[in-house]
PDB file of N, CA and C in Angstrom:
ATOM      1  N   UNK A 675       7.233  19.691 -22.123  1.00 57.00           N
ATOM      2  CA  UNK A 675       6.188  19.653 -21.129  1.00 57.00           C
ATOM      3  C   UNK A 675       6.302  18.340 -20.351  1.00 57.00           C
ATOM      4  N   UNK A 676       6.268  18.265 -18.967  1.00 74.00           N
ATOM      5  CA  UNK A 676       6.389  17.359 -18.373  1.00 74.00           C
ATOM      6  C   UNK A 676       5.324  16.334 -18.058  1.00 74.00           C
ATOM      7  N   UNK A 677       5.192  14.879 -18.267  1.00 75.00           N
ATOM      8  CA  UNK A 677       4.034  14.484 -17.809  1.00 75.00           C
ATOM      9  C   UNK A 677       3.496  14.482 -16.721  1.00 75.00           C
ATOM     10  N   UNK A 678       2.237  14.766 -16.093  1.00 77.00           N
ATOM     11  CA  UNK A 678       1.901  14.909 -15.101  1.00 77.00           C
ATOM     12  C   UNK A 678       1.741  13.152 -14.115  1.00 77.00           C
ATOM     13  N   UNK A 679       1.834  12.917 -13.440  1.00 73.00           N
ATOM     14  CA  UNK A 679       1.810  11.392 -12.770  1.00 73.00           C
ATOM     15  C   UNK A 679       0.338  11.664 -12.006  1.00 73.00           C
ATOM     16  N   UNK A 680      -0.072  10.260 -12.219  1.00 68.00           N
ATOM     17  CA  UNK A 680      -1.426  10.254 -11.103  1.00 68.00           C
ATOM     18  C   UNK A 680      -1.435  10.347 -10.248  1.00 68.00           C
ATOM     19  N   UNK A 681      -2.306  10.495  -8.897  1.00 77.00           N
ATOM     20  CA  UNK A 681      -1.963  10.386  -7.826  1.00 77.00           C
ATOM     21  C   UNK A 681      -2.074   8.916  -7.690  1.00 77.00           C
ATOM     22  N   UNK A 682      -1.588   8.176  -6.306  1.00 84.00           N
ATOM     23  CA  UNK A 682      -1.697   7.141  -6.143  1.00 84.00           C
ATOM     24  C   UNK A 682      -2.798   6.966  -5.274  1.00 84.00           C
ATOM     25  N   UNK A 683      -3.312   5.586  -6.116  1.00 90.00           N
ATOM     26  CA  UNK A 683      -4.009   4.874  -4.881  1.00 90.00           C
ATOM     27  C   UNK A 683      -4.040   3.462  -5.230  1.00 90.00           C
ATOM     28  N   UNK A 684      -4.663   3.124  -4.121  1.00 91.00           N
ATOM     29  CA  UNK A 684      -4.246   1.279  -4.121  1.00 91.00           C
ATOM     30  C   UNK A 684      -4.597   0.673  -5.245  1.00 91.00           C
ATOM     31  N   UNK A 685      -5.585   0.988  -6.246  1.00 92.00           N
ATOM     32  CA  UNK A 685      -6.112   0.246  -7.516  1.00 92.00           C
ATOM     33  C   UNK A 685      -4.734   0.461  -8.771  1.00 92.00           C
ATOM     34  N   UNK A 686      -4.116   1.707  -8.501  1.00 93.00           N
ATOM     35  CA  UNK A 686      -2.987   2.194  -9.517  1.00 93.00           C
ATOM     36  C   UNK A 686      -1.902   1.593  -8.687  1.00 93.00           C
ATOM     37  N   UNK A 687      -1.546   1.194  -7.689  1.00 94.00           N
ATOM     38  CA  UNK A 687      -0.220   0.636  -7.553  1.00 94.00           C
ATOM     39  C   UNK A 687      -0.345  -0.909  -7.192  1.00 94.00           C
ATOM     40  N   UNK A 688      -1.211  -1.228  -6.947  1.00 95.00           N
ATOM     41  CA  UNK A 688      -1.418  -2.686  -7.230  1.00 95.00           C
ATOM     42  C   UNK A 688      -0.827  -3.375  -8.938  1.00 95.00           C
ATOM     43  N   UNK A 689      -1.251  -2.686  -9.276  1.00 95.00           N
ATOM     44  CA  UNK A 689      -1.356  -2.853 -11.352  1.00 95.00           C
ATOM     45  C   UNK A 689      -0.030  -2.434 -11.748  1.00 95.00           C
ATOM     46  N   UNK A 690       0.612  -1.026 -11.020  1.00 95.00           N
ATOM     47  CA  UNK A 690       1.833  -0.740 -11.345  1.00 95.00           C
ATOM     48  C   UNK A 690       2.715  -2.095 -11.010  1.00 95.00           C
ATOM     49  N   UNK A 691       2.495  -2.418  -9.503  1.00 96.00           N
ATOM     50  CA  UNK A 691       3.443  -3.989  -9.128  1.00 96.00           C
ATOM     51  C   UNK A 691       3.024  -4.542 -10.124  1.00 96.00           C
ATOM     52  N   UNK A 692       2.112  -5.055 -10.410  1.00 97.00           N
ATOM     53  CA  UNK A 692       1.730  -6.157 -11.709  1.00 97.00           C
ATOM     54  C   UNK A 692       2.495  -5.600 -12.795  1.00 97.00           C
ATOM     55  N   UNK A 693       2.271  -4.742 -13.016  1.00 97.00           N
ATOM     56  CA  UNK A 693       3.144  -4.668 -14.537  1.00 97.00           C
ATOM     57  C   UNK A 693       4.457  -4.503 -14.557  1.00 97.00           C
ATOM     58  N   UNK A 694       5.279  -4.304 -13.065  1.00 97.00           N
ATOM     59  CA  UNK A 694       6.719  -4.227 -12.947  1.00 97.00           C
ATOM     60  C   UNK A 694       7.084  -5.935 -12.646  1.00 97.00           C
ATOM     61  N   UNK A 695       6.064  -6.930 -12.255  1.00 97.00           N
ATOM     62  CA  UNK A 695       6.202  -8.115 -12.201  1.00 97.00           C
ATOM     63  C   UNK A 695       6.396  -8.766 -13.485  1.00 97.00           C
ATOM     64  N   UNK A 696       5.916  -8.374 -14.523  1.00 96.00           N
ATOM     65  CA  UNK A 696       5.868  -9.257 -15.794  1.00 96.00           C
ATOM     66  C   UNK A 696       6.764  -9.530 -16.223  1.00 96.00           C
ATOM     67  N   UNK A 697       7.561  -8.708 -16.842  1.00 96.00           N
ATOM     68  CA  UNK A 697       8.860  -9.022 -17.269  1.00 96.00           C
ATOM     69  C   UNK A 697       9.794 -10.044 -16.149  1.00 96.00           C
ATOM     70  N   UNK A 698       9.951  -9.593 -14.837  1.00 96.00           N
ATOM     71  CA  UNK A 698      10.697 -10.373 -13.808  1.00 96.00           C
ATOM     72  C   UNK A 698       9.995 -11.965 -14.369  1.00 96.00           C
ATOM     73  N   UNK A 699       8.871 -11.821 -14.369  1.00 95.00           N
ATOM     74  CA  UNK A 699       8.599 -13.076 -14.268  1.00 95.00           C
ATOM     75  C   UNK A 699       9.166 -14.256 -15.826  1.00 95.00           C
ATOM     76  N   UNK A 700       8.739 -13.330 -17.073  1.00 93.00           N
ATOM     77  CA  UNK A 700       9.389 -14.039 -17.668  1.00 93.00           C
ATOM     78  C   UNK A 700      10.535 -14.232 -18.180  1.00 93.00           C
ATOM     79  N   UNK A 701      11.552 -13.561 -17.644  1.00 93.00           N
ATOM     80  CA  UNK A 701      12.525 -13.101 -17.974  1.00 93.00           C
ATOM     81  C   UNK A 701      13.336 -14.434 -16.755  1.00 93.00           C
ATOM     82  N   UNK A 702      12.424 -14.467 -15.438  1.00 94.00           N
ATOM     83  CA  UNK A 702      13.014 -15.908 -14.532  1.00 94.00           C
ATOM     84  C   UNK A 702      13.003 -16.909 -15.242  1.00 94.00           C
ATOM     85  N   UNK A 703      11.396 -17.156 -15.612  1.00 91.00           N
ATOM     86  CA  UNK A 703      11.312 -18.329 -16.385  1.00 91.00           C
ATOM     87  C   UNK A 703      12.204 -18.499 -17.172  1.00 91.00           C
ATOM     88  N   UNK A 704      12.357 -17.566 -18.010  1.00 89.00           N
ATOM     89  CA  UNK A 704      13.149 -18.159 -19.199  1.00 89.00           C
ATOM     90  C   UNK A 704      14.564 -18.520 -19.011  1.00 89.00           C
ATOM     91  N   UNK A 705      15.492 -17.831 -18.092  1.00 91.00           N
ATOM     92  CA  UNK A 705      16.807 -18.248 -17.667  1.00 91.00           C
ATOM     93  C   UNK A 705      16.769 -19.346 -16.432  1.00 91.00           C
ATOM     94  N   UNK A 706      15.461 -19.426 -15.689  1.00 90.00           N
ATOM     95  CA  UNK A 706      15.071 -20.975 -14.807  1.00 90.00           C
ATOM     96  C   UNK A 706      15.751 -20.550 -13.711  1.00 90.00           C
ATOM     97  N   UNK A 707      15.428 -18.974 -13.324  1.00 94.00           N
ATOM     98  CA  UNK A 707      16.167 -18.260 -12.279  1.00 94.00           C
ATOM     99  C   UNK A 707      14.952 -18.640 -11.059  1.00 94.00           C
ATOM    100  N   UNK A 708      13.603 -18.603 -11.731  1.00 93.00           N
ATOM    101  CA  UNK A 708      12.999 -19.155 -10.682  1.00 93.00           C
ATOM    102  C   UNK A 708      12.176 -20.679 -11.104  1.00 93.00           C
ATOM    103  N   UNK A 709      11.403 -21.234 -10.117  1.00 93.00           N
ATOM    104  CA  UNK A 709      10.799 -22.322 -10.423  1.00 93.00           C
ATOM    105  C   UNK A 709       9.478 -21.788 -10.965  1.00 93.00           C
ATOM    106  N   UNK A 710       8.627 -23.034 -11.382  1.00 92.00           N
ATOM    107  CA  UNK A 710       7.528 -22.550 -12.056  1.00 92.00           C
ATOM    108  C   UNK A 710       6.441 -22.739 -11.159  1.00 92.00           C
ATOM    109  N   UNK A 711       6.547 -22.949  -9.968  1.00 93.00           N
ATOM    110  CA  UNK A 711       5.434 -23.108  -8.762  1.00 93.00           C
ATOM    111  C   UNK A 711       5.990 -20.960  -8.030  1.00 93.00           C
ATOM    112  N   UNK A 712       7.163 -20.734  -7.793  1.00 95.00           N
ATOM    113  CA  UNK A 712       7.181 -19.237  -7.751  1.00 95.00           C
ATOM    114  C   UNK A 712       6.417 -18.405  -8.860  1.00 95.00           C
ATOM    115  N   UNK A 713       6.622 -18.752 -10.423  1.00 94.00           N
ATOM    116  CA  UNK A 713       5.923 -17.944 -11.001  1.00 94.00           C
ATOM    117  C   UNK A 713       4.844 -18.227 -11.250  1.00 94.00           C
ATOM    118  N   UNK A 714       3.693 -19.280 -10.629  1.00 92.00           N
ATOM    119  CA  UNK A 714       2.958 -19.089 -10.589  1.00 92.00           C
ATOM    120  C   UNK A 714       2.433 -18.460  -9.649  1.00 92.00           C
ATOM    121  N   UNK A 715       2.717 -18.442  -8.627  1.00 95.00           N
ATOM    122  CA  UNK A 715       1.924 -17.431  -7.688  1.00 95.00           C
ATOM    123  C   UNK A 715       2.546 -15.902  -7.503  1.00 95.00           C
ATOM    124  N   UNK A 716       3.320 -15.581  -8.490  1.00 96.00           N
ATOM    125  CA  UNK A 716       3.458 -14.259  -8.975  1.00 96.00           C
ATOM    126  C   UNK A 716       2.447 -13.901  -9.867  1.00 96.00           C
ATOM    127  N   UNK A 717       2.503 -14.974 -10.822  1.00 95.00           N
ATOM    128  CA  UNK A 717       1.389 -14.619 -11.844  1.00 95.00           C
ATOM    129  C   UNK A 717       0.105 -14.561 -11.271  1.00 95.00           C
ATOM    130  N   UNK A 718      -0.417 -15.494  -9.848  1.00 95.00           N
ATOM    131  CA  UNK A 718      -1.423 -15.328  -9.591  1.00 95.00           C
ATOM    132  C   UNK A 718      -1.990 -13.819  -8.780  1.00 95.00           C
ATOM    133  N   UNK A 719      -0.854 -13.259  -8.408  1.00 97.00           N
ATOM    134  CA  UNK A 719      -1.176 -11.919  -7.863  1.00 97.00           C
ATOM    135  C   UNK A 719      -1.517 -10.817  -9.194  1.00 97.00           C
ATOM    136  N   UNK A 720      -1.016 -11.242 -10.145  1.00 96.00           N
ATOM    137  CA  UNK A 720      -0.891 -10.547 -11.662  1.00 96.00           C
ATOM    138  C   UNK A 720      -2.757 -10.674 -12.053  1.00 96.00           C
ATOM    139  N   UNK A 721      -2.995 -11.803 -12.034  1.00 95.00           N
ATOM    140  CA  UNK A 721      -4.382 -12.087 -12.267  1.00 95.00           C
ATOM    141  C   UNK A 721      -5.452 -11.395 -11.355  1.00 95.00           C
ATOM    142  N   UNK A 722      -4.743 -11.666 -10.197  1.00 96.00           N
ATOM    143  CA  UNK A 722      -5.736 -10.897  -9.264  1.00 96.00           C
ATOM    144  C   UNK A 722      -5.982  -9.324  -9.340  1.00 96.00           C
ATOM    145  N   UNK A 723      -5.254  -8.843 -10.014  1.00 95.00           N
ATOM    146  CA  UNK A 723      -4.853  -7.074  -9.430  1.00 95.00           C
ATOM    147  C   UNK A 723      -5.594  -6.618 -10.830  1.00 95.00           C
ATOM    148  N   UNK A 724      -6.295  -7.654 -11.686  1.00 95.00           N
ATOM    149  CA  UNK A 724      -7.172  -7.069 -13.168  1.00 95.00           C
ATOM    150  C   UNK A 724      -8.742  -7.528 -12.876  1.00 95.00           C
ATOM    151  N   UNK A 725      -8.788  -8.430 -11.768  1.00 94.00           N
ATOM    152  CA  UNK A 725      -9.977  -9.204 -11.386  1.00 94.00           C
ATOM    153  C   UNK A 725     -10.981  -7.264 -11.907  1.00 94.00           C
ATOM    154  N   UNK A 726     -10.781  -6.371 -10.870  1.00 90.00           N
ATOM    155  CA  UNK A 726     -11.744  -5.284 -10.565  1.00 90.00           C
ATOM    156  C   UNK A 726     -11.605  -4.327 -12.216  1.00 90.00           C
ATOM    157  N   UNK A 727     -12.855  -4.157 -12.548  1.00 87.00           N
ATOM    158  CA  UNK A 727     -12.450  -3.361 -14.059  1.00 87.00           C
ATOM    159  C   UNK A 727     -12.306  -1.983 -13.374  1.00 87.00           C
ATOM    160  N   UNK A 728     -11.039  -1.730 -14.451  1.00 87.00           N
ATOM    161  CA  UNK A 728     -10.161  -0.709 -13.431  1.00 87.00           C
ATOM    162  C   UNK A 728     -11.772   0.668 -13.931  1.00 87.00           C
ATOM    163  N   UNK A 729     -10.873   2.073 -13.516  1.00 84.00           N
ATOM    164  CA  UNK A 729     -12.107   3.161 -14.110  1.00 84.00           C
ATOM    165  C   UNK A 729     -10.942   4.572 -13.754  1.00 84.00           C
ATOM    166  N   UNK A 730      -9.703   4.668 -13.418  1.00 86.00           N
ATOM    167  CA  UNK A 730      -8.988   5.505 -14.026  1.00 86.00           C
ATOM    168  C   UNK A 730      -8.492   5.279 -15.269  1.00 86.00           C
ATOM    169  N   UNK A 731      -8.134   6.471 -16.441  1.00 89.00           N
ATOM    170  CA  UNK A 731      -7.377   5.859 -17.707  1.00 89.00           C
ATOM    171  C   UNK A 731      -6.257   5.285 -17.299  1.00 89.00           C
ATOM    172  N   UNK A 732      -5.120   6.191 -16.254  1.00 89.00           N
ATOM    173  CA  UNK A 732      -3.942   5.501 -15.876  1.00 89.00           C
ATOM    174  C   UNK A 732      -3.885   3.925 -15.933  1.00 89.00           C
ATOM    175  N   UNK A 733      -5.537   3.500 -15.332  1.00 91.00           N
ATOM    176  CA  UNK A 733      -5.641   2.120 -14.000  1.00 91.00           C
ATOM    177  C   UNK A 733      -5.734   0.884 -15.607  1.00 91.00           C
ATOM    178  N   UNK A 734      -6.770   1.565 -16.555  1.00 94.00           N
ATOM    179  CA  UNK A 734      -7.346   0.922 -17.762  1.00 94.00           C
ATOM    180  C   UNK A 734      -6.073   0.975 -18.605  1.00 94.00           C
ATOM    181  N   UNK A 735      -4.785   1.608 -19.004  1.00 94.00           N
ATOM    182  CA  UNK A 735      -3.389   1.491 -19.425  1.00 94.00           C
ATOM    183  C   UNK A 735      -2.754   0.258 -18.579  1.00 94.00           C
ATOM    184  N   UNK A 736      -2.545   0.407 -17.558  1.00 94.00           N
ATOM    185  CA  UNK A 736      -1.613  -0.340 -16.377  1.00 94.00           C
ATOM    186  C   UNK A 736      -1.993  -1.958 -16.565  1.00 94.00           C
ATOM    187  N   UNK A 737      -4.010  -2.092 -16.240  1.00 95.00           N
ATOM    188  CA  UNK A 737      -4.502  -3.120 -16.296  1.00 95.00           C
ATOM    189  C   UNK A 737      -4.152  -3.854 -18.350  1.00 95.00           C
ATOM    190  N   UNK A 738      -4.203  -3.266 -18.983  1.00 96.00           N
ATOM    191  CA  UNK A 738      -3.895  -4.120 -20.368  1.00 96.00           C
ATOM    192  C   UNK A 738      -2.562  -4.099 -20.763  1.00 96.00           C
ATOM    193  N   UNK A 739      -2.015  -3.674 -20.136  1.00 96.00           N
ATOM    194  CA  UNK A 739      -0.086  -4.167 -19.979  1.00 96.00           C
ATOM    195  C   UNK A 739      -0.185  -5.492 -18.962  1.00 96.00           C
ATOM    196  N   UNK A 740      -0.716  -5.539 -18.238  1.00 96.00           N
ATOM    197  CA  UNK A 740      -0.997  -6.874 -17.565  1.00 96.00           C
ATOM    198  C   UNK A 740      -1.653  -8.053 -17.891  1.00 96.00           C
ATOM    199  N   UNK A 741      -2.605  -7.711 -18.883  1.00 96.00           N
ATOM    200  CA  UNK A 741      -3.465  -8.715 -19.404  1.00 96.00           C
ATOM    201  C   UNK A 741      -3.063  -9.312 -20.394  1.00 96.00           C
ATOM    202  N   UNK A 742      -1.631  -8.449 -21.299  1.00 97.00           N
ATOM    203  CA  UNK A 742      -0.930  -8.791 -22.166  1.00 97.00           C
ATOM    204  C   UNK A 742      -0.081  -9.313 -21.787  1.00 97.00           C
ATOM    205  N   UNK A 743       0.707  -9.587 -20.636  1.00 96.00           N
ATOM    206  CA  UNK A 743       1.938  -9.642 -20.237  1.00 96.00           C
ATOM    207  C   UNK A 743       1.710 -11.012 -19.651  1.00 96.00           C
ATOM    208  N   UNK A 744       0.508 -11.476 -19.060  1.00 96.00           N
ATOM    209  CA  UNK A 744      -0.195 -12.663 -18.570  1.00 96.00           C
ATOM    210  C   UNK A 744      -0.331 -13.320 -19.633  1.00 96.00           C
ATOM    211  N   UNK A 745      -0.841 -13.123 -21.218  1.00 96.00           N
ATOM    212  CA  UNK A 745      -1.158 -13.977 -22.210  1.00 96.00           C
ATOM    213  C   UNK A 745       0.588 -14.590 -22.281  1.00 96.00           C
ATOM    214  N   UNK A 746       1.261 -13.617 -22.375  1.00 94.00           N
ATOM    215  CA  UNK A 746       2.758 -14.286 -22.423  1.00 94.00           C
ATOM    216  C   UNK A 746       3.329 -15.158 -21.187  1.00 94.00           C
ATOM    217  N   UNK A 747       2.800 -14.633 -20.438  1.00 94.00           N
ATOM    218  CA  UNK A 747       3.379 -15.831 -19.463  1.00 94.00           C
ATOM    219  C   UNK A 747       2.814 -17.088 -19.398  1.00 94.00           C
ATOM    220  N   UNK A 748       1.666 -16.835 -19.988  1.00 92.00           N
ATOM    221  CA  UNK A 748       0.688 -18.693 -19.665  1.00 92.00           C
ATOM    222  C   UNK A 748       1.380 -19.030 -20.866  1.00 92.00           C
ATOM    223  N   UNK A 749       1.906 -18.423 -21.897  1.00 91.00           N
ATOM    224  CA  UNK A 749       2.500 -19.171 -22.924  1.00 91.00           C
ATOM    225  C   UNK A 749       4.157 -19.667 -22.826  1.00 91.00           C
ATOM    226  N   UNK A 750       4.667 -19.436 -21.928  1.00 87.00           N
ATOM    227  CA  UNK A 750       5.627 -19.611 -21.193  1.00 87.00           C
ATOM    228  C   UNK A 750       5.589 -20.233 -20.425  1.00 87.00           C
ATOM    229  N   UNK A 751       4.872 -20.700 -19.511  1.00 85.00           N
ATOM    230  CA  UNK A 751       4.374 -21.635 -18.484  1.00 85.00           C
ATOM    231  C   UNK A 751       4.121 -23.031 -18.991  1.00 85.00           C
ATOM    232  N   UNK A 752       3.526 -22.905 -20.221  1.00 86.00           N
ATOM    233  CA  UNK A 752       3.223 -23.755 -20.854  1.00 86.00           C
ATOM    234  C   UNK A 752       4.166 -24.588 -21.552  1.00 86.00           C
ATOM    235  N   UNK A 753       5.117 -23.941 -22.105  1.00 82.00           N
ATOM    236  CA  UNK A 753       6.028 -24.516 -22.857  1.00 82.00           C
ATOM    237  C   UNK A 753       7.208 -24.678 -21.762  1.00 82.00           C
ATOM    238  N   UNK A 754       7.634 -24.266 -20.545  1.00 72.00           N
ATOM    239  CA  UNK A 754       8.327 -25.060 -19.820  1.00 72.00           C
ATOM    240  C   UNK A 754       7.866 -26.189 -18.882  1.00 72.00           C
ATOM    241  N   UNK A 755       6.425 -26.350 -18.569  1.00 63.00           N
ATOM    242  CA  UNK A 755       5.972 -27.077 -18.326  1.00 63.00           C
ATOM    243  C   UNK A 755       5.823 -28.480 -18.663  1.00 63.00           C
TER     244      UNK A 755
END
């Protein structure tokens, strides 16, 4: 059975970018592919796109892959900092 996909709208693909950002981001950091003034204002779009409590399940999945993915990056930030 195939999964069905949500439709889109701006609250679900905002969060989708966020959560296709996370990894990029620490995955820069960690090889120092980018600087840590770029990943921060990656991360700050990451922060922003959970500000609204989501209210699709899709949006409430998407948003705590992000909120997790952010605890790892401030811990990453931190320690190259």
């Amino acid at each position: 059975m195939s999964r069905q996909i949500p439709p889109a709208t701006p609250e679900i693909n905002r969060l989708r970018a966020a959560a296709a950002l996370i990894p990029l981001i620490e995955s820069g950091l960690i090889s120092s592919k980018i600087s840590v003034e770029r990943a921060a204002l990656m991360a700050s779009f990451c922060e922003w796109s959970v500000q609204r409590p989501p209210t699709d399940p899709e949006a409430v999945r998407l948003a705590a892959t992000v909120v997790t993915g952010m605890q790892r990056i401030r811990n990453v930030l931190a320690s190259v900092a």
